JSON list of C-alpha atoms in Angstrom, two decimals:
[
{"chain": "E", "resi": 1, "resn": "MET", "atom": "CA", "xyz": [63.06, 146.61, 46.90]},
{"chain": "E", "resi": 2, "resn": "ALA", "atom": "CA", "xyz": [66.66, 146.48, 45.63]},
{"chain": "E", "resi": 3, "resn": "VAL", "atom": "CA", "xyz": [67.92, 147.70, 49.00]},
{"chain": "E", "resi": 4, "resn": "VAL", "atom": "CA", "xyz": [65.99, 144.98, 50.84]},
{"chain": "E", "resi": 5, "resn": "SER", "atom": "CA", "xyz": [67.26, 142.31, 48.41]},
{"chain": "E", "resi": 6, "resn": "ALA", "atom": "CA", "xyz": [70.86, 143.51, 48.83]},
{"chain": "E", "resi": 7, "resn": "ALA", "atom": "CA", "xyz": [70.46, 143.52, 52.62]},
{"chain": "E", "resi": 8, "resn": "VAL", "atom": "CA", "xyz": [69.07, 139.97, 52.58]},
{"chain": "E", "resi": 9, "resn": "LEU", "atom": "CA", "xyz": [71.86, 138.85, 50.23]},
{"chain": "E", "resi": 10, "resn": "PHE", "atom": "CA", "xyz": [74.56, 140.38, 52.44]},
{"chain": "E", "resi": 11, "resn": "MET", "atom": "CA", "xyz": [72.93, 138.85, 55.52]},
{"chain": "E", "resi": 12, "resn": "VAL", "atom": "CA", "xyz": [72.94, 135.39, 53.90]},
{"chain": "E", "resi": 13, "resn": "ILE", "atom": "CA", "xyz": [76.56, 135.83, 52.74]},
{"chain": "E", "resi": 14, "resn": "GLY", "atom": "CA", "xyz": [77.54, 137.00, 56.23]},
{"chain": "E", "resi": 15, "resn": "PHE", "atom": "CA", "xyz": [75.75, 134.08, 57.86]},
{"chain": "E", "resi": 16, "resn": "VAL", "atom": "CA", "xyz": [77.29, 131.50, 55.50]},
{"chain": "E", "resi": 17, "resn": "GLY", "atom": "CA", "xyz": [80.75, 133.09, 55.72]},
{"chain": "E", "resi": 18, "resn": "GLY", "atom": "CA", "xyz": [80.56, 133.29, 59.50]},
{"chain": "E", "resi": 19, "resn": "SER", "atom": "CA", "xyz": [79.37, 129.70, 59.72]},
{"chain": "E", "resi": 20, "resn": "VAL", "atom": "CA", "xyz": [82.23, 128.44, 57.53]},
{"chain": "E", "resi": 21, "resn": "PHE", "atom": "CA", "xyz": [84.74, 130.48, 59.56]},
{"chain": "E", "resi": 22, "resn": "ALA", "atom": "CA", "xyz": [83.36, 129.22, 62.87]},
{"chain": "E", "resi": 23, "resn": "ALA", "atom": "CA", "xyz": [83.24, 125.61, 61.63]},
{"chain": "E", "resi": 24, "resn": "ASN", "atom": "CA", "xyz": [86.86, 125.87, 60.50]},
{"chain": "E", "resi": 25, "resn": "ILE", "atom": "CA", "xyz": [87.99, 127.18, 63.90]},
{"chain": "E", "resi": 26, "resn": "LEU", "atom": "CA", "xyz": [85.92, 124.62, 65.82]},
{"chain": "E", "resi": 27, "resn": "GLY", "atom": "CA", "xyz": [87.15, 121.81, 63.57]},
{"chain": "E", "resi": 28, "resn": "ARG", "atom": "CA", "xyz": [90.79, 122.69, 64.26]},
{"chain": "E", "resi": 29, "resn": "LYS", "atom": "CA", "xyz": [90.06, 122.98, 67.97]},
{"chain": "E", "resi": 30, "resn": "MET", "atom": "CA", "xyz": [88.42, 119.54, 67.96]},
{"chain": "E", "resi": 31, "resn": "VAL", "atom": "CA", "xyz": [91.48, 118.03, 66.24]},
{"chain": "E", "resi": 32, "resn": "ASP", "atom": "CA", "xyz": [93.81, 119.72, 68.77]},
{"chain": "E", "resi": 33, "resn": "ASN", "atom": "CA", "xyz": [91.66, 118.51, 71.68]},
{"chain": "E", "resi": 34, "resn": "SER", "atom": "CA", "xyz": [91.57, 115.00, 70.23]},
{"chain": "E", "resi": 35, "resn": "LYS", "atom": "CA", "xyz": [95.39, 114.90, 69.97]},
{"chain": "E", "resi": 36, "resn": "LEU", "atom": "CA", "xyz": [95.72, 116.17, 73.54]},
{"chain": "E", "resi": 37, "resn": "ALA", "atom": "CA", "xyz": [93.22, 113.58, 74.81]},
{"chain": "E", "resi": 38, "resn": "ASP", "atom": "CA", "xyz": [95.11, 110.83, 72.96]},
{"chain": "E", "resi": 39, "resn": "LYS", "atom": "CA", "xyz": [98.41, 111.98, 74.47]},
{"chain": "E", "resi": 40, "resn": "HIS", "atom": "CA", "xyz": [97.00, 111.98, 78.00]},
{"chain": "E", "resi": 41, "resn": "PHE", "atom": "CA", "xyz": [95.38, 108.58, 77.48]},
{"chain": "E", "resi": 42, "resn": "LYS", "atom": "CA", "xyz": [98.77, 107.18, 76.44]},
{"chain": "E", "resi": 43, "resn": "ILE", "atom": "CA", "xyz": [100.41, 108.71, 79.53]},
{"chain": "E", "resi": 44, "resn": "MET", "atom": "CA", "xyz": [97.71, 107.24, 81.77]},
{"chain": "E", "resi": 45, "resn": "TYR", "atom": "CA", "xyz": [98.08, 103.82, 80.10]},
{"chain": "E", "resi": 46, "resn": "LEU", "atom": "CA", "xyz": [101.85, 103.90, 80.59]},
{"chain": "E", "resi": 47, "resn": "LEU", "atom": "CA", "xyz": [101.50, 104.96, 84.24]},
{"chain": "E", "resi": 48, "resn": "ASN", "atom": "CA", "xyz": [99.14, 102.01, 84.71]},
{"chain": "E", "resi": 49, "resn": "GLN", "atom": "CA", "xyz": [101.78, 99.67, 83.26]},
{"chain": "E", "resi": 50, "resn": "TRP", "atom": "CA", "xyz": [104.31, 101.24, 85.64]},
{"chain": "E", "resi": 51, "resn": "LEU", "atom": "CA", "xyz": [102.05, 100.44, 88.58]},
{"chain": "E", "resi": 52, "resn": "VAL", "atom": "CA", "xyz": [101.67, 96.84, 87.41]},
{"chain": "E", "resi": 53, "resn": "VAL", "atom": "CA", "xyz": [105.46, 96.52, 87.33]},
{"chain": "E", "resi": 54, "resn": "LEU", "atom": "CA", "xyz": [105.73, 97.98, 90.85]},
{"chain": "E", "resi": 55, "resn": "GLU", "atom": "CA", "xyz": [102.90, 95.78, 92.17]},
{"chain": "E", "resi": 56, "resn": "HIS", "atom": "CA", "xyz": [104.93, 92.75, 91.11]},
{"chain": "E", "resi": 57, "resn": "GLY", "atom": "CA", "xyz": [107.92, 93.89, 93.15]},
{"chain": "E", "resi": 58, "resn": "ARG", "atom": "CA", "xyz": [110.00, 94.95, 90.17]},
{"chain": "E", "resi": 59, "resn": "SER", "atom": "CA", "xyz": [111.74, 98.25, 89.58]},
{"chain": "E", "resi": 60, "resn": "ILE", "atom": "CA", "xyz": [112.47, 100.22, 86.44]},
{"chain": "E", "resi": 61, "resn": "SER", "atom": "CA", "xyz": [116.18, 100.07, 87.22]},
{"chain": "E", "resi": 62, "resn": "GLN", "atom": "CA", "xyz": [116.14, 96.31, 86.53]},
{"chain": "E", "resi": 63, "resn": "TYR", "atom": "CA", "xyz": [115.71, 97.05, 82.83]},
{"chain": "E", "resi": 64, "resn": "PHE", "atom": "CA", "xyz": [118.85, 99.18, 82.77]},
{"chain": "E", "resi": 65, "resn": "ILE", "atom": "CA", "xyz": [120.88, 96.75, 84.89]},
{"chain": "E", "resi": 66, "resn": "GLN", "atom": "CA", "xyz": [119.89, 93.70, 82.79]},
{"chain": "E", "resi": 67, "resn": "ASN", "atom": "CA", "xyz": [120.77, 95.54, 79.57]},
{"chain": "E", "resi": 68, "resn": "HIS", "atom": "CA", "xyz": [124.08, 96.87, 80.97]},
{"chain": "E", "resi": 69, "resn": "TYR", "atom": "CA", "xyz": [123.00, 100.52, 80.78]},
{"chain": "E", "resi": 70, "resn": "HIS", "atom": "CA", "xyz": [124.80, 102.28, 83.60]},
{"chain": "E", "resi": 71, "resn": "THR", "atom": "CA", "xyz": [124.64, 105.86, 82.34]},
{"chain": "E", "resi": 72, "resn": "ILE", "atom": "CA", "xyz": [121.53, 107.34, 80.80]},
{"chain": "E", "resi": 73, "resn": "ALA", "atom": "CA", "xyz": [120.03, 110.60, 79.60]},
{"chain": "E", "resi": 74, "resn": "ILE", "atom": "CA", "xyz": [116.34, 111.40, 79.87]},
{"chain": "E", "resi": 75, "resn": "TYR", "atom": "CA", "xyz": [114.67, 113.28, 77.01]},
{"chain": "E", "resi": 76, "resn": "GLY", "atom": "CA", "xyz": [111.61, 115.19, 78.19]},
{"chain": "E", "resi": 77, "resn": "MET", "atom": "CA", "xyz": [110.86, 116.25, 81.74]},
{"chain": "E", "resi": 78, "resn": "GLY", "atom": "CA", "xyz": [107.09, 116.08, 81.70]},
{"chain": "E", "resi": 79, "resn": "TYR", "atom": "CA", "xyz": [105.14, 113.71, 83.93]},
{"chain": "E", "resi": 80, "resn": "LEU", "atom": "CA", "xyz": [106.98, 110.57, 82.83]},
{"chain": "E", "resi": 81, "resn": "GLY", "atom": "CA", "xyz": [110.47, 112.08, 82.72]},
{"chain": "E", "resi": 82, "resn": "LYS", "atom": "CA", "xyz": [110.16, 113.38, 86.28]},
{"chain": "E", "resi": 83, "resn": "ARG", "atom": "CA", "xyz": [108.81, 110.03, 87.55]},
{"chain": "E", "resi": 84, "resn": "LEU", "atom": "CA", "xyz": [111.63, 108.14, 85.81]},
{"chain": "E", "resi": 85, "resn": "LEU", "atom": "CA", "xyz": [114.27, 110.44, 87.29]},
{"chain": "E", "resi": 86, "resn": "GLU", "atom": "CA", "xyz": [112.85, 110.01, 90.79]},
{"chain": "E", "resi": 87, "resn": "GLU", "atom": "CA", "xyz": [112.60, 106.23, 90.49]},
{"chain": "E", "resi": 88, "resn": "LEU", "atom": "CA", "xyz": [116.22, 105.96, 89.39]},
{"chain": "E", "resi": 89, "resn": "ARG", "atom": "CA", "xyz": [117.61, 107.97, 92.32]},
{"chain": "E", "resi": 90, "resn": "GLY", "atom": "CA", "xyz": [119.75, 105.78, 94.55]},
{"chain": "E", "resi": 91, "resn": "THR", "atom": "CA", "xyz": [119.69, 102.78, 92.21]},
{"chain": "E", "resi": 92, "resn": "GLY", "atom": "CA", "xyz": [123.22, 103.05, 90.84]},
{"chain": "E", "resi": 93, "resn": "ILE", "atom": "CA", "xyz": [121.94, 104.11, 87.41]},
{"chain": "E", "resi": 94, "resn": "GLU", "atom": "CA", "xyz": [123.56, 107.45, 86.68]},
{"chain": "E", "resi": 95, "resn": "VAL", "atom": "CA", "xyz": [121.43, 110.06, 84.92]},
{"chain": "E", "resi": 96, "resn": "LYS", "atom": "CA", "xyz": [124.19, 112.11, 83.28]},
{"chain": "E", "resi": 97, "resn": "TYR", "atom": "CA", "xyz": [121.95, 114.78, 81.80]},
{"chain": "E", "resi": 98, "resn": "LEU", "atom": "CA", "xyz": [118.39, 115.72, 80.87]},
{"chain": "E", "resi": 99, "resn": "LEU", "atom": "CA", "xyz": [117.20, 116.97, 77.50]},
{"chain": "E", "resi": 100, "resn": "ASP", "atom": "CA", "xyz": [114.39, 119.51, 77.65]},
{"chain": "E", "resi": 101, "resn": "GLN", "atom": "CA", "xyz": [113.56, 122.80, 75.95]},
{"chain": "E", "resi": 102, "resn": "GLN", "atom": "CA", "xyz": [111.55, 124.19, 78.87]},
{"chain": "E", "resi": 103, "resn": "LEU", "atom": "CA", "xyz": [113.96, 123.78, 81.80]},
{"chain": "E", "resi": 104, "resn": "GLU", "atom": "CA", "xyz": [116.86, 125.89, 82.99]},
{"chain": "E", "resi": 105, "resn": "ALA", "atom": "CA", "xyz": [120.53, 124.82, 83.13]},
{"chain": "E", "resi": 106, "resn": "SER", "atom": "CA", "xyz": [120.01, 122.15, 85.80]},
{"chain": "E", "resi": 107, "resn": "TYR", "atom": "CA", "xyz": [117.23, 120.19, 87.47]},
{"chain": "E", "resi": 108, "resn": "GLY", "atom": "CA", "xyz": [117.78, 118.40, 90.76]},
{"chain": "E", "resi": 109, "resn": "GLY", "atom": "CA", "xyz": [121.52, 118.87, 90.35]},
{"chain": "E", "resi": 110, "resn": "ILE", "atom": "CA", "xyz": [121.55, 117.26, 86.89]},
{"chain": "E", "resi": 111, "resn": "PRO", "atom": "CA", "xyz": [122.56, 119.31, 83.83]},
{"chain": "E", "resi": 112, "resn": "VAL", "atom": "CA", "xyz": [119.75, 120.16, 81.40]},
{"chain": "E", "resi": 113, "resn": "LEU", "atom": "CA", "xyz": [120.70, 120.33, 77.73]},
{"chain": "E", "resi": 114, "resn": "SER", "atom": "CA", "xyz": [118.69, 121.44, 74.73]},
{"chain": "E", "resi": 115, "resn": "GLY", "atom": "CA", "xyz": [118.73, 119.95, 71.25]},
{"chain": "E", "resi": 116, "resn": "ARG", "atom": "CA", "xyz": [121.36, 122.51, 70.25]},
{"chain": "E", "resi": 117, "resn": "ASP", "atom": "CA", "xyz": [123.92, 121.45, 72.87]},
{"chain": "E", "resi": 118, "resn": "GLU", "atom": "CA", "xyz": [126.72, 118.94, 72.44]},
{"chain": "E", "resi": 119, "resn": "LEU", "atom": "CA", "xyz": [125.56, 115.64, 73.97]},
{"chain": "E", "resi": 120, "resn": "MET", "atom": "CA", "xyz": [127.78, 113.73, 76.38]},
{"chain": "E", "resi": 121, "resn": "PRO", "atom": "CA", "xyz": [128.11, 110.00, 75.66]},
{"chain": "E", "resi": 122, "resn": "VAL", "atom": "CA", "xyz": [125.76, 107.71, 77.61]},
{"chain": "E", "resi": 123, "resn": "ASP", "atom": "CA", "xyz": [124.74, 104.07, 77.34]},
{"chain": "E", "resi": 124, "resn": "VAL", "atom": "CA", "xyz": [121.16, 104.97, 76.39]},
{"chain": "E", "resi": 125, "resn": "ILE", "atom": "CA", "xyz": [118.88, 107.97, 75.94]},
{"chain": "E", "resi": 126, "resn": "VAL", "atom": "CA", "xyz": [115.31, 107.38, 77.14]},
{"chain": "E", "resi": 127, "resn": "VAL", "atom": "CA", "xyz": [112.68, 109.40, 75.27]},
{"chain": "E", "resi": 128, "resn": "THR", "atom": "CA", "xyz": [109.74, 109.99, 77.60]},
{"chain": "E", "resi": 129, "resn": "PRO", "atom": "CA", "xyz": [107.19, 111.86, 75.42]},
{"chain": "E", "resi": 130, "resn": "VAL", "atom": "CA", "xyz": [104.62, 109.25, 74.38]},
{"chain": "E", "resi": 131, "resn": "THR", "atom": "CA", "xyz": [103.97, 110.91, 71.03]},
{"chain": "E", "resi": 132, "resn": "GLY", "atom": "CA", "xyz": [106.56, 111.78, 68.42]},
{"chain": "E", "resi": 133, "resn": "PHE", "atom": "CA", "xyz": [109.24, 109.21, 69.29]},
{"chain": "E", "resi": 134, "resn": "TYR", "atom": "CA", "xyz": [110.47, 108.71, 65.71]},
{"chain": "E", "resi": 135, "resn": "PRO", "atom": "CA", "xyz": [110.98, 112.41, 64.86]},
{"chain": "E", "resi": 136, "resn": "ILE", "atom": "CA", "xyz": [112.71, 112.88, 68.22]},
{"chain": "E", "resi": 137, "resn": "ARG", "atom": "CA", "xyz": [114.96, 109.88, 67.54]},
{"chain": "E", "resi": 138, "resn": "ARG", "atom": "CA", "xyz": [115.84, 111.26, 64.08]},
{"chain": "E", "resi": 139, "resn": "GLN", "atom": "CA", "xyz": [116.72, 114.60, 65.64]},
{"chain": "E", "resi": 140, "resn": "LEU", "atom": "CA", "xyz": [118.89, 112.96, 68.31]},
{"chain": "E", "resi": 141, "resn": "ARG", "atom": "CA", "xyz": [120.53, 110.65, 65.76]},
{"chain": "E", "resi": 142, "resn": "GLU", "atom": "CA", "xyz": [122.03, 113.75, 64.11]},
{"chain": "E", "resi": 143, "resn": "LYS", "atom": "CA", "xyz": [123.90, 114.48, 67.36]},
{"chain": "E", "resi": 144, "resn": "THR", "atom": "CA", "xyz": [124.77, 111.06, 68.80]},
{"chain": "E", "resi": 145, "resn": "LYS", "atom": "CA", "xyz": [125.38, 107.41, 68.04]},
{"chain": "E", "resi": 146, "resn": "ASP", "atom": "CA", "xyz": [124.16, 106.38, 71.53]},
{"chain": "E", "resi": 147, "resn": "LYS", "atom": "CA", "xyz": [121.26, 103.95, 71.80]},
{"chain": "E", "resi": 148, "resn": "ILE", "atom": "CA", "xyz": [117.89, 105.74, 71.86]},
{"chain": "E", "resi": 149, "resn": "ILE", "atom": "CA", "xyz": [114.77, 104.06, 73.24]},
{"chain": "E", "resi": 150, "resn": "SER", "atom": "CA", "xyz": [111.22, 105.04, 74.10]},
{"chain": "E", "resi": 151, "resn": "ILE", "atom": "CA", "xyz": [110.10, 104.75, 77.72]},
{"chain": "E", "resi": 152, "resn": "GLU", "atom": "CA", "xyz": [107.42, 102.40, 76.38]},
{"chain": "E", "resi": 153, "resn": "GLU", "atom": "CA", "xyz": [110.15, 99.87, 75.53]},
{"chain": "E", "resi": 154, "resn": "ILE", "atom": "CA", "xyz": [111.07, 99.63, 79.22]},
{"chain": "E", "resi": 155, "resn": "PHE", "atom": "CA", "xyz": [107.53, 98.66, 80.19]},
{"chain": "E", "resi": 156, "resn": "LYS", "atom": "CA", "xyz": [107.11, 96.24, 77.30]},
{"chain": "E", "resi": 157, "resn": "TRP", "atom": "CA", "xyz": [110.29, 94.52, 78.49]},
{"chain": "E", "resi": 158, "resn": "HIS", "atom": "CA", "xyz": [109.03, 94.36, 82.08]},
{"chain": "E", "resi": 159, "resn": "LEU", "atom": "CA", "xyz": [105.60, 93.08, 81.09]},
{"chain": "E", "resi": 160, "resn": "CYS", "atom": "CA", "xyz": [107.17, 90.37, 78.91]},
{"chain": "E", "resi": 161, "resn": "LYS", "atom": "CA", "xyz": [109.32, 89.33, 81.88]},
{"chain": "E", "resi": 162, "resn": "LEU", "atom": "CA", "xyz": [106.19, 89.16, 84.06]},
{"chain": "E", "resi": 163, "resn": "ASP", "atom": "CA", "xyz": [104.45, 87.03, 81.44]},
{"chain": "E", "resi": 164, "resn": "GLU", "atom": "CA", "xyz": [107.42, 84.63, 81.40]},
{"chain": "E", "resi": 165, "resn": "ASN", "atom": "CA", "xyz": [107.06, 84.02, 85.15]}
]
């Protein structure tokens, strides 16, 4: 009888322990998936704003021209960073360098720097990741006194201009 009781006890302990372990792993995975879904929703929302700006015959370069930003750096070469770089080609806005941890020494003929490199002076650095702007800005602030903005600021500016008209 003692052997059966011990076996049942160990089975219950194993079941409870396994359940707690599995719930812990699944809980962390759900949080990670929720953060990823939120990030992609923000990217989709921003791309929608971009399309609204384009549908009204405006271009992203107008923001830089109106604010007297002639040289820029782009932080982050994910979806939004690549789209921004492509839209600025041929507009007279010079992208002096890119900041990205994942890319090699250059991208499309433009130097790629990491957070450890010395930063060249520019009129403004545009941070394209839609999450984590403030920690990124703090990190960049240690290396430069240049103006640092989020890509979201560009679209807010454009949408306010559209509302004024």
